Coordinates of C-alpha atoms and ligand atoms in Angstrom, one line a residue:
X1 CA -0.1 0.0 0.0
X2 CA 2.8 2.2 1.0
X3 CA 4.7 1.5 -2.2
X4 CA 1.4 2.2 -4.4
X5 CA 1.3 5.7 -2.6
X6 CA 5.0 6.5 -3.1
X7 CA 4.6 5.5 -6.8
X8 CA 1.5 7.8 -7.1
X9 CA 3.5 10.7 -5.7
X10 CA 6.5 10.1 -7.8
X11 CA 4.3 10.0 -10.8
X12 CA 2.5 13.1 -9.8
X13 CA 5.8 15.0 -9.2
X14 CA 7.3 13.8 -12.6
X15 CA 3.9 15.2 -14.2
X16 CA 3.9 18.4 -12.3
X17 CA 7.5 19.9 -13.0
X18 CA 8.9 22.5 -10.4
X19 CA 11.7 23.9 -12.5
X20 CA 13.4 26.8 -11.2
X21 CA 13.2 30.2 -12.8
X22 CA 15.8 32.8 -12.2
X23 CA 14.6 36.4 -12.7
X24 CA 16.7 39.3 -12.3
X25 CA 15.1 43.0 -12.0
X26 CA 17.2 46.1 -12.7
X27 CA 15.4 48.2 -9.8
X28 CA 17.6 51.5 -10.8
X29 CA 17.4 51.4 -14.4
X30 CA 13.8 52.3 -15.4
X31 CA 13.8 54.6 -18.4
X32 CA 10.4 54.7 -20.1
X33 CA 6.9 55.1 -18.3
X34 CA 4.3 52.7 -18.9
X35 CA 1.3 54.7 -20.2
X36 CA -1.8 54.1 -18.2
X37 CA -3.5 54.5 -21.7
X38 CA -2.2 50.9 -22.5
X39 CA -5.4 49.8 -20.0
X40 CA -7.8 51.5 -22.2
X41 CA -11.2 50.1 -23.2
X42 CA -13.3 50.1 -26.0
X43 CA -17.2 50.7 -26.4
X44 CA -18.7 50.2 -29.8
X45 CA -22.3 50.3 -30.7
X46 CA -22.3 46.5 -31.0
X47 CA -24.9 44.1 -29.2
X48 CA -25.3 45.1 -25.8
X49 CA -22.2 47.2 -24.9
X50 CA -23.9 50.7 -25.3
X51 CA -27.7 50.2 -25.2
X52 CA -28.6 47.7 -22.4
X53 CA -25.2 47.9 -21.2
X54 CA -23.5 51.1 -20.3
X55 CA -26.5 53.1 -21.2
X56 CA -30.0 51.9 -20.2
X57 CA -31.7 55.2 -20.5
X58 CA -32.9 57.8 -18.0
X59 CA -36.4 56.0 -17.4
X60 CA -34.8 52.5 -16.5
X61 CA -35.4 51.0 -13.3
X62 CA -31.8 50.0 -13.0
X63 CA -30.0 52.6 -11.1
X64 CA -28.3 55.2 -13.4
X65 CA -27.2 58.7 -13.7
X66 CA -28.5 60.5 -16.7
X67 CA -28.9 56.8 -18.4
X68 CA -25.5 55.5 -17.3
X69 CA -25.6 52.3 -15.2
X70 CA -24.2 53.4 -11.9
X71 CA -23.0 49.8 -11.0
X72 CA -21.0 49.9 -14.2
X73 CA -19.6 53.2 -13.8
X74 CA -18.4 52.3 -10.2
X75 CA -16.5 49.1 -11.4
X76 CA -14.7 50.9 -14.1
X77 CA -13.5 53.5 -11.4
X78 CA -12.0 50.6 -9.8
X79 CA -9.9 50.0 -13.0
X80 CA -8.9 53.8 -13.2
X81 CA -10.2 53.5 -16.9
X82 CA -7.8 55.9 -18.6
X83 CA -9.4 55.9 -22.1
X84 CA -12.8 54.8 -23.8
X85 CA -12.8 54.5 -27.8
X86 CA -16.2 55.1 -29.4
X87 CA -18.3 54.5 -31.5
X88 CA -16.6 51.9 -33.2
X89 CA -15.0 49.5 -34.7
X90 CA -16.8 48.8 -38.1
X91 CA -20.2 50.6 -36.7
X92 CA -17.8 54.0 -36.8
X93 CA -17.4 54.0 -40.5
X94 CA -21.4 53.7 -40.8
X95 CA -22.0 56.3 -38.1
X96 CA -23.4 60.0 -39.1
X97 CA -22.8 62.0 -35.7
X98 CA -25.2 64.6 -36.7
X99 CA -28.0 61.9 -36.2
X100 CA -27.1 61.6 -32.5
X101 CA -27.5 65.1 -31.4
X102 CA -30.5 67.4 -30.3
X103 CA -33.8 66.4 -28.9
X104 CA -34.0 62.5 -28.8
X105 CA -37.6 62.4 -30.3
X106 CA -36.3 64.1 -33.4
X107 CA -33.3 62.0 -34.0
X108 CA -33.3 59.5 -36.9
X109 CA -32.7 55.7 -36.4
X110 CA -29.8 54.0 -37.6
X111 CA -29.7 50.3 -39.0
X112 CA -26.6 48.8 -37.5
X113 CA -25.6 46.8 -40.6
X114 CA -22.4 45.1 -39.2
X115 CA -23.7 44.0 -36.0
X116 CA -27.0 42.1 -36.1
X117 CA -28.9 44.4 -38.4
X118 CA -30.6 45.9 -35.3
X119 CA -32.3 49.4 -35.7
X120 CA -30.9 51.9 -33.3
X121 CA -32.6 55.0 -32.0
X122 CA -29.8 57.3 -31.9
X123 CA -30.5 58.3 -28.2
X124 CA -26.9 57.6 -27.4
X125 CA -24.8 60.1 -29.6
X126 CA -22.1 62.5 -28.7
X127 CA -23.5 64.3 -25.7
X128 CA -24.3 61.0 -24.0
X129 CA -20.7 59.6 -24.8
X130 CA -19.1 62.7 -23.3
X131 CA -21.4 62.5 -20.2
X132 CA -20.4 58.7 -20.0
X133 CA -16.6 59.8 -20.1
X134 CA -17.6 62.6 -17.5
X135 CA -18.9 60.0 -15.2
X136 CA -16.0 57.7 -15.6
X137 CA -13.4 60.4 -15.3
X138 CA -11.8 59.1 -18.7
X139 CA -10.4 60.5 -21.8
X140 CA -12.5 60.2 -25.0
X141 CA -11.1 58.5 -27.9
X142 CA -13.5 59.2 -30.9
X143 CA -13.2 57.4 -34.4
X144 CA -14.4 59.2 -37.2
X145 CA -16.4 58.0 -40.3
X146 CA -14.0 57.8 -43.3
X147 CA -15.4 54.7 -44.9
X148 CA -18.8 56.2 -45.6
X149 CA -18.7 59.8 -44.4
X150 CA -16.9 63.1 -45.9
X151 CA -14.0 65.2 -44.9
X152 CA -16.4 67.9 -44.4
X153 CA -18.7 65.8 -41.8
X154 CA -15.7 64.8 -39.7
X155 CA -14.2 68.4 -39.6
X156 CA -17.5 69.6 -38.7
X157 CA -17.6 66.9 -35.8
X158 CA -14.4 68.1 -34.6
X159 CA -15.6 71.8 -34.8
X160 CA -18.8 70.8 -33.0
X161 CA -17.0 69.0 -30.1
X162 CA -14.3 71.4 -29.7
X163 CA -14.5 75.0 -31.1
X164 CA -14.8 77.5 -28.4
X165 CA -15.3 80.4 -30.6
X166 CA -18.2 81.8 -32.7
X167 CA -19.1 79.2 -35.5
X168 CA -22.1 77.3 -36.8
X169 CA -21.1 74.1 -35.0
X170 CA -20.4 75.6 -31.8
X171 CA -23.6 77.6 -31.7
X172 CA -25.2 74.0 -32.5
X173 CA -23.6 72.6 -29.4
X174 CA -24.7 75.2 -27.5
X175 CA -28.3 75.0 -28.7
X176 CA -28.1 71.3 -27.8
X177 CA -27.4 72.4 -24.2
X178 CA -23.4 72.5 -24.0
X179 CA -21.9 75.9 -24.3
X180 CA -18.4 75.0 -23.4
X181 CA -16.2 72.9 -25.8
X182 CA -15.9 69.2 -25.1
X183 CA -12.0 69.3 -25.8
X184 CA -11.8 66.2 -27.6
X185 CA -8.2 65.4 -28.0
X186 CA -7.9 62.0 -29.5
X187 CA -9.4 61.3 -32.7
X188 CA -9.2 58.2 -35.1
X189 CA -9.1 58.8 -38.9
X190 CA -11.3 55.8 -40.0
X191 CA -11.2 52.2 -38.4
X192 CA -9.8 49.1 -40.0
X193 CA -9.9 51.0 -43.5
X194 CA -8.2 47.8 -45.0
X195 CA -11.4 46.0 -44.1
X196 CA -15.0 47.2 -42.9
X197 CA -13.8 50.7 -43.0
X198 CA -13.7 51.0 -46.9
X199 CA -11.5 48.1 -48.1
X200 CA -9.0 50.6 -49.1
X201 CA -5.3 49.7 -50.0
X202 CA -2.6 51.2 -47.8
X203 CA -1.4 53.4 -50.4
X204 CA -5.1 55.0 -51.2
X205 CA -5.5 55.1 -47.1
X206 CA -2.4 57.1 -46.7
X207 CA -3.4 59.6 -49.0
X208 CA -6.8 59.9 -47.6
X209 CA -5.5 60.2 -44.0
X210 CA -3.7 63.2 -45.1
X211 CA -6.6 64.8 -46.5
X212 CA -8.7 64.1 -43.6
X213 CA -5.7 65.2 -41.2
X214 CA -5.6 68.5 -42.8
X215 CA -9.4 69.4 -42.0
X216 CA -9.5 67.6 -38.6
X217 CA -8.7 70.8 -36.7
X218 CA -10.4 72.8 -34.0
X219 CA -8.1 75.6 -32.8
X220 CA -5.2 77.7 -33.3
X221 CA -3.8 77.1 -30.0
X222 CA -0.9 74.6 -30.1
X223 CA -1.5 73.4 -26.4
X224 CA -5.0 72.0 -27.6
X225 CA -3.7 70.5 -30.9
X226 CA -5.5 67.3 -31.5
X227 CA -3.9 63.9 -31.3
X228 CA -4.5 62.1 -34.6
X229 CA -4.3 58.5 -35.0
X230 CA -4.2 56.4 -38.3
X231 CA -6.3 53.4 -38.8
X232 CA -3.6 50.7 -38.4
X233 CA -2.8 47.2 -39.6
X234 CA -4.3 43.8 -38.9
X235 CA -2.2 41.7 -37.0
X236 CA 1.2 41.5 -38.9
X237 CA 0.3 43.1 -41.7
X238 CA 3.6 45.2 -41.9
X239 CA 3.3 46.4 -45.5
X240 CA 0.3 48.4 -43.9
X241 CA 2.6 50.2 -41.4
X242 CA 5.4 50.8 -43.7
X243 CA 3.4 52.7 -46.1
X244 CA 1.5 54.8 -43.5
X245 CA 5.0 55.6 -41.8
X246 CA 6.5 56.4 -45.5
X247 CA 3.9 58.2 -46.7
X248 CA 2.0 60.2 -44.2
X249 CA 4.2 63.2 -42.8
X250 CA 5.3 62.7 -39.3
X251 CA 3.8 66.3 -38.3
X252 CA 0.5 65.3 -39.3
X253 CA 0.5 61.8 -37.4
X254 CA 0.7 60.8 -33.8
X255 CA -0.5 57.5 -33.5
X256 CA -0.7 54.5 -35.5
X257 CA -3.2 51.7 -34.6
X258 CA -2.8 47.8 -34.8
X259 CA -5.5 45.2 -34.0
X260 CA -4.9 41.9 -33.2
X261 CA -7.6 39.3 -31.7
X262 CA -6.6 36.1 -30.4
X263 CA -8.6 33.8 -32.8
X264 CA -7.1 30.3 -33.8
X265 CA -9.6 29.8 -36.5
X266 CA -12.2 32.6 -37.9
X267 CA -14.4 29.6 -39.4
X268 CA -14.8 28.0 -36.1
X269 CA -13.6 30.2 -33.2
X270 CA -14.3 27.3 -30.6
X271 CA -16.4 27.6 -27.5
X272 CA -16.4 30.4 -25.0
X273 CA -16.5 28.1 -21.8
X274 CA -16.4 24.4 -23.0
X275 CA -12.9 24.6 -24.8
X276 CA -10.5 21.8 -24.7
X277 CA -7.0 21.8 -23.5
X278 CA -5.5 22.0 -27.2
X279 CA -8.1 24.9 -28.0
X280 CA -6.7 26.6 -24.9
X281 CA -3.3 26.3 -26.0
X282 CA -4.3 27.7 -29.7
X283 CA -5.8 30.7 -28.0
X284 CA -2.7 31.3 -26.1
X285 CA -0.6 30.8 -29.1
X286 CA -2.4 33.1 -30.9
X287 CA -2.4 35.5 -28.0
X288 CA 1.5 35.3 -27.5
X289 CA 1.7 36.1 -31.4
X290 CA 1.3 39.7 -30.0
X291 CA 5.1 40.0 -29.1
X292 CA 6.3 39.1 -32.6
X293 CA 3.4 41.7 -34.3
X294 CA 4.5 44.4 -31.9
X295 CA 8.0 43.9 -32.5
X296 CA 7.5 43.7 -36.4
X297 CA 5.5 47.1 -36.3
X298 CA 8.1 48.5 -34.1
X299 CA 11.0 47.7 -36.4
X300 CA 9.1 49.7 -39.1
X301 CA 7.8 52.5 -37.0
X302 CA 11.7 52.9 -35.8
X303 CA 13.0 53.3 -38.9
X304 CA 10.7 56.2 -39.9
X305 CA 10.5 57.7 -36.5
X306 CA 13.8 57.0 -34.5
X307 CA 12.7 59.5 -31.8
X308 CA 9.5 57.4 -31.1
X309 CA 7.2 60.4 -31.4
X310 CA 4.3 58.3 -32.9
X311 CA 2.6 55.9 -30.5
X312 CA 1.6 52.4 -31.3
X313 CA -2.0 52.0 -30.4
X314 CA -3.2 48.5 -30.1
X315 CA -6.6 49.5 -30.4
X316 CA -8.2 46.4 -30.5
X317 CA -7.2 43.3 -28.8
X318 CA -8.6 40.4 -26.9
X319 CA -10.1 36.8 -27.2
X320 CA -12.9 36.2 -30.0
X321 CA -14.6 33.2 -29.7
X322 CA -18.0 31.7 -30.8
X323 CA -21.0 33.5 -29.1
X324 CA -22.4 32.1 -26.1
X325 CA -25.1 29.4 -26.7
X326 CA -28.2 30.9 -27.3
X327 CA -27.3 34.4 -27.9
X328 CA -27.5 36.5 -31.1
X329 CA -24.6 35.8 -33.6
X330 CA -24.3 39.3 -34.3
X331 CA -23.8 40.9 -30.6
X332 CA -20.6 39.0 -29.9
X333 CA -21.5 38.2 -26.5
X334 CA -19.1 35.5 -24.8
X335 CA -18.5 34.5 -21.2
X336 CA -15.2 35.2 -19.8
X337 CA -12.9 32.4 -18.1
X338 CA -9.8 31.9 -16.6
X339 CA -8.5 31.5 -20.2
X340 CA -9.2 35.2 -20.5
X341 CA -7.4 36.1 -17.5
X342 CA -4.4 34.3 -19.0
X343 CA -4.8 36.3 -22.1
X344 CA -5.2 39.6 -20.5
X345 CA -2.2 39.3 -18.2
X346 CA 0.1 37.8 -20.7
X347 CA -0.7 40.4 -23.2
X348 CA -0.4 43.2 -20.7
X349 CA 2.8 41.9 -19.6
X350 CA 3.9 42.2 -23.3
X351 CA 2.5 45.7 -23.7
X352 CA 4.3 46.9 -20.4
X353 CA 7.7 45.6 -21.8
X354 CA 7.4 47.6 -24.8
X355 CA 6.2 50.7 -23.2
X356 CA 8.7 52.8 -25.1
X357 CA 6.8 52.5 -28.3
X358 CA 3.1 51.1 -27.2
X359 CA 1.5 53.9 -25.3
X360 CA -2.2 53.2 -25.8
X361 CA -4.4 50.0 -26.1
X362 CA -8.1 49.3 -26.3
X363 CA -9.2 45.9 -25.0
X364 CA -12.3 44.8 -27.2
X365 CA -14.9 45.2 -25.6
X366 CA -15.8 46.7 -22.1
X367 CA -19.2 45.4 -21.5
X368 CA -21.2 42.4 -23.0
X369 CA -19.3 42.1 -26.0
X370 CA -16.1 39.7 -26.6
X371 CA -13.4 39.9 -24.1
X372 CA -15.6 42.1 -21.6
X373 CA -14.7 43.0 -18.0
X374 CA -18.0 43.4 -17.4
X375 CA -21.2 41.3 -18.1
X376 CA -24.9 42.0 -17.4
X377 CA -28.2 40.4 -17.4
X378 CA -31.1 42.5 -16.7
X379 CA -30.3 44.6 -13.1
X380 CA -27.1 41.7 -12.6
X381 CA -24.0 42.6 -13.1
X382 CA -20.8 40.6 -13.0
X383 CA -16.9 41.4 -13.0
X384 CA -15.1 38.9 -14.9
X385 CA -11.8 37.3 -14.6
X386 CA -10.3 39.8 -16.9
X387 CA -11.7 42.6 -14.9
X388 CA -9.6 41.4 -12.0
X389 CA -6.4 41.1 -13.9
X390 CA -7.1 44.7 -15.1
X391 CA -7.6 45.8 -11.5
X392 CA -4.6 43.9 -10.2
X393 CA -2.3 45.6 -12.7
X394 CA -3.4 49.1 -11.8
X395 CA 0.0 50.0 -10.1
X396 CA 1.7 49.7 -13.4
X397 CA -0.3 52.7 -14.7
X398 CA 2.4 55.6 -15.1
X399 CA 5.0 53.5 -13.3
X400 CA 8.8 53.2 -14.5
X401 CA 9.1 50.3 -16.7
X402 CA 12.2 47.8 -15.0
X403 CA 14.4 45.7 -17.2
X404 CA 13.6 42.3 -16.1
X405 CA 15.5 39.3 -17.4
X406 CA 15.0 35.4 -17.4
X407 CA 14.3 32.6 -19.5
X408 CA 10.9 31.4 -19.3
X409 CA 10.1 27.3 -19.1
X410 CA 8.1 25.9 -21.8
X411 CA 4.5 25.3 -21.8
X412 CA 4.2 22.4 -24.6
X413 CA 1.2 20.6 -25.9
X414 CA 1.0 17.6 -28.3
X415 CA -0.7 18.6 -31.7
X416 CA -0.6 20.1 -35.1
X417 CA -0.5 23.8 -36.3
X418 CA -1.8 26.3 -33.6
X419 CA -2.7 23.5 -31.6
X420 CA 0.5 22.2 -30.6
X421 CA 4.2 22.9 -29.7
X422 CA 5.9 25.3 -27.3
X423 CA 4.9 28.6 -25.7
X424 CA 6.8 30.4 -23.1
X425 CA 5.0 29.7 -19.9
X426 CA 5.9 32.6 -17.8
X427 CA 5.7 36.2 -18.9
X428 CA 6.6 39.1 -16.5
X429 CA 6.6 42.8 -16.2
X430 CA 7.7 45.0 -13.4
X431 CA 7.8 48.5 -12.8
X432 CA 8.7 51.2 -9.9
X433 CA 6.0 53.5 -8.9
X434 CA 6.5 57.2 -7.9
X435 CA 6.4 55.8 -4.1
X436 CA 9.6 53.8 -4.7
X437 CA 7.7 50.4 -4.3
X438 CA 8.3 47.8 -7.1
X439 CA 5.4 46.1 -8.6
X440 CA 5.8 42.7 -10.6
X441 CA 3.2 40.8 -12.6
X442 CA 3.8 37.4 -13.3
X443 CA 1.5 35.0 -15.4
X444 CA 1.8 31.3 -15.8
X445 CA -0.1 30.2 -18.8
X446 CA 1.1 26.5 -18.5
X447 CA -1.9 24.0 -17.8
X448 CA -0.3 21.5 -15.2
X449 CA 3.1 22.9 -14.3
X450 CA 3.9 24.9 -11.3
X451 CA 7.1 27.1 -11.6
X452 CA 9.8 28.0 -8.6
X453 CA 10.8 31.7 -9.2
X454 CA 13.6 33.4 -7.5
X455 CA 13.6 37.2 -8.3
X456 CA 17.1 38.9 -7.8
X457 CA 16.5 42.5 -7.3
X458 CA 19.5 44.4 -8.2
X459 CA 20.3 48.2 -7.3
X460 CA 18.4 48.7 -4.5
X461 CA 17.8 47.5 -0.8
X462 CA 14.1 45.7 -0.5
X463 CA 12.9 44.0 2.8
X464 CA 9.0 43.4 2.6
X465 CA 6.7 41.7 -0.2
X466 CA 3.2 41.2 -0.3
X467 CA 1.2 39.7 -3.1
X468 CA -2.2 38.8 -4.8
X469 CA -3.4 36.1 -6.9
X470 CA -5.9 35.0 -9.3
X471 CA -6.4 31.2 -9.8
X472 CA -9.2 28.6 -10.0
X473 CA -9.5 25.0 -10.3
X474 CA -10.1 24.7 -13.8
X475 CA -9.1 27.4 -16.7
X476 CA -12.7 26.9 -17.8
X477 CA -14.0 28.6 -14.6
X478 CA -16.0 31.7 -14.9
X479 CA -18.1 34.1 -12.9
X480 CA -21.9 33.3 -13.7
X481 CA -24.7 35.5 -12.8
X482 CA -25.5 33.2 -9.8
X483 CA -21.8 32.4 -9.0
X484 CA -20.3 36.0 -9.2
X485 CA -17.6 35.5 -7.0
X486 CA -16.1 32.1 -8.3
X487 CA -13.0 33.4 -9.7
X488 CA -11.8 36.5 -7.5
X489 CA -8.2 37.4 -6.4
X490 CA -7.0 36.6 -3.1
X491 CA -4.2 37.6 -0.7
X492 CA -0.8 35.6 -1.8
X493 CA 1.2 35.3 1.2
X494 CA 3.6 32.6 -0.6
X495 CA 6.4 34.8 -1.6
X496 CA 9.4 35.2 0.7
X497 CA 12.0 37.9 0.8
X498 CA 15.6 37.4 2.1
X499 CA 18.7 39.5 1.0
X500 CA 17.0 41.2 -1.9
X501 CA 15.8 37.8 -3.2
X502 CA 12.1 36.9 -3.7
X503 CA 11.2 33.2 -3.9
X504 CA 7.7 32.1 -4.8
X505 CA 5.9 29.2 -6.5
X506 CA 3.4 30.3 -9.2
X507 CA 0.7 27.6 -9.7
X508 CA -0.4 26.5 -13.4
X509 CA -2.6 28.9 -15.0
X510 CA -2.5 31.8 -12.6
X511 CA -1.4 35.6 -12.3
X512 CA 0.3 36.7 -9.1
X513 CA 1.3 40.5 -8.6
X514 CA 3.8 41.6 -6.1
X515 CA 4.4 44.6 -4.3
X516 CA 8.0 44.9 -2.8
X517 CA 9.2 47.6 -1.1
Ligands
AHR1 O1 -14.3 44.3 -31.9 C1 -15.5 44.0 -33.0 C2 -14.8 44.3 -34.4 O2 -13.5 44.0 -34.6 C3 -14.7 45.9 -34.7 O3 -15.8 46.5 -35.2 C4 -13.9 45.9 -35.9 O4 -13.2 46.8 -35.8 C5 -12.7 44.7 -35.6 O5 -12.9 44.0 -36.8

């Protein structure tokens, strides 16, 4: 009997490897600041993100202020949401902003042709979006309509939102109840102009961008200069970035987008909850492609802009699966499991580590759509595992990125194509806050292996460590409307510090954040 137990133990130990990962952090060599805007969100007119999501209307029984759901606003405040992108996405290039201003009863409706073909009443427009941003205390990022709009229409929108002097557009804004300019700084010139935003070539769009950027202005005051963002490449389309950087004068360009969704097969994206281990691996595989994609675009941007003035903005990213069973296929509603927590934590570590060029990102999407941080059902609301990762990472906002060196062990899977091979199991990013405290986020995407880490803190004296952990029994675990607290972060007391060395064991499929002082 004893022998059997011993054998079982040995077999278990062989299965669960406890490799030692040596990490070193240069605590005095921080150079670049991690922009808080890497932690931005995206709210498209899609499914139940705006209507029946953020916006329930002034007459709803669900507690709201001016139509915006109070519980959602409070939750986003916990994330210190730095920016919100609106109105799309593909919707942006069908949207005519003048239909969304003035008395609501006079607003014409719009058919949301990209997303479910539903008719929207335009009760949520520019003023409502600005009210939402006001309540959230966040920076608005508006994507203008290039695909089906005109230069004049977008120019008028910028004037309407921002012009402080006397003009037809500023008068109209005042008539609609807002005398003061809204001062929207961040403007996207189209969205996915290689696809739903007009199916343009890079060369054609570069010219169109120059034309739009010439007229998208609202002030003579250089302090109030707008921040103009070019619709960026899909995944590893480096030609797109090359052409934009080459053909658009840098003085007209402040940010270049990049979109990358973690989808292992666009024809069948796999289930949101009941995925297999190999589907999990495939999702992580596409998520980890972010590193290579970012490096590829970075190399091109460095060639044309060695001063790194132009920001790389990953203004759409996240996991995309088949919609939850029984939901409208056009609404892109999916549950959010520990797989999404892994995806978010690993991706945010990648973004942090490229803080010198990536200065903005938008997770798709904020509420009830794709990798949402919040899901709602009537008056119920849940915070997803992705929400918890975003909240755990808040101390990275505006902190100094610290050089972190280590070699990750492999996470391996039997299988072909995206479904098998090896991936780095561990990603880490480290930063130092204004208070001098270190903050380290570690993600282990491996399904079975725990890893022992020994972190050498170079260039400083540290004596205290505390931590948090997000983990769950199964990677398919999620927070349901009846089990909202199944996956929540807990205190992590497993890290020990001695003589500037921190040691800990990170369990499989978990995220640990450490504060070291
Ligand atoms: O986020 C959903 C869609 O994905 C967006 O509308 C579009 O920009 C992208 O293709």
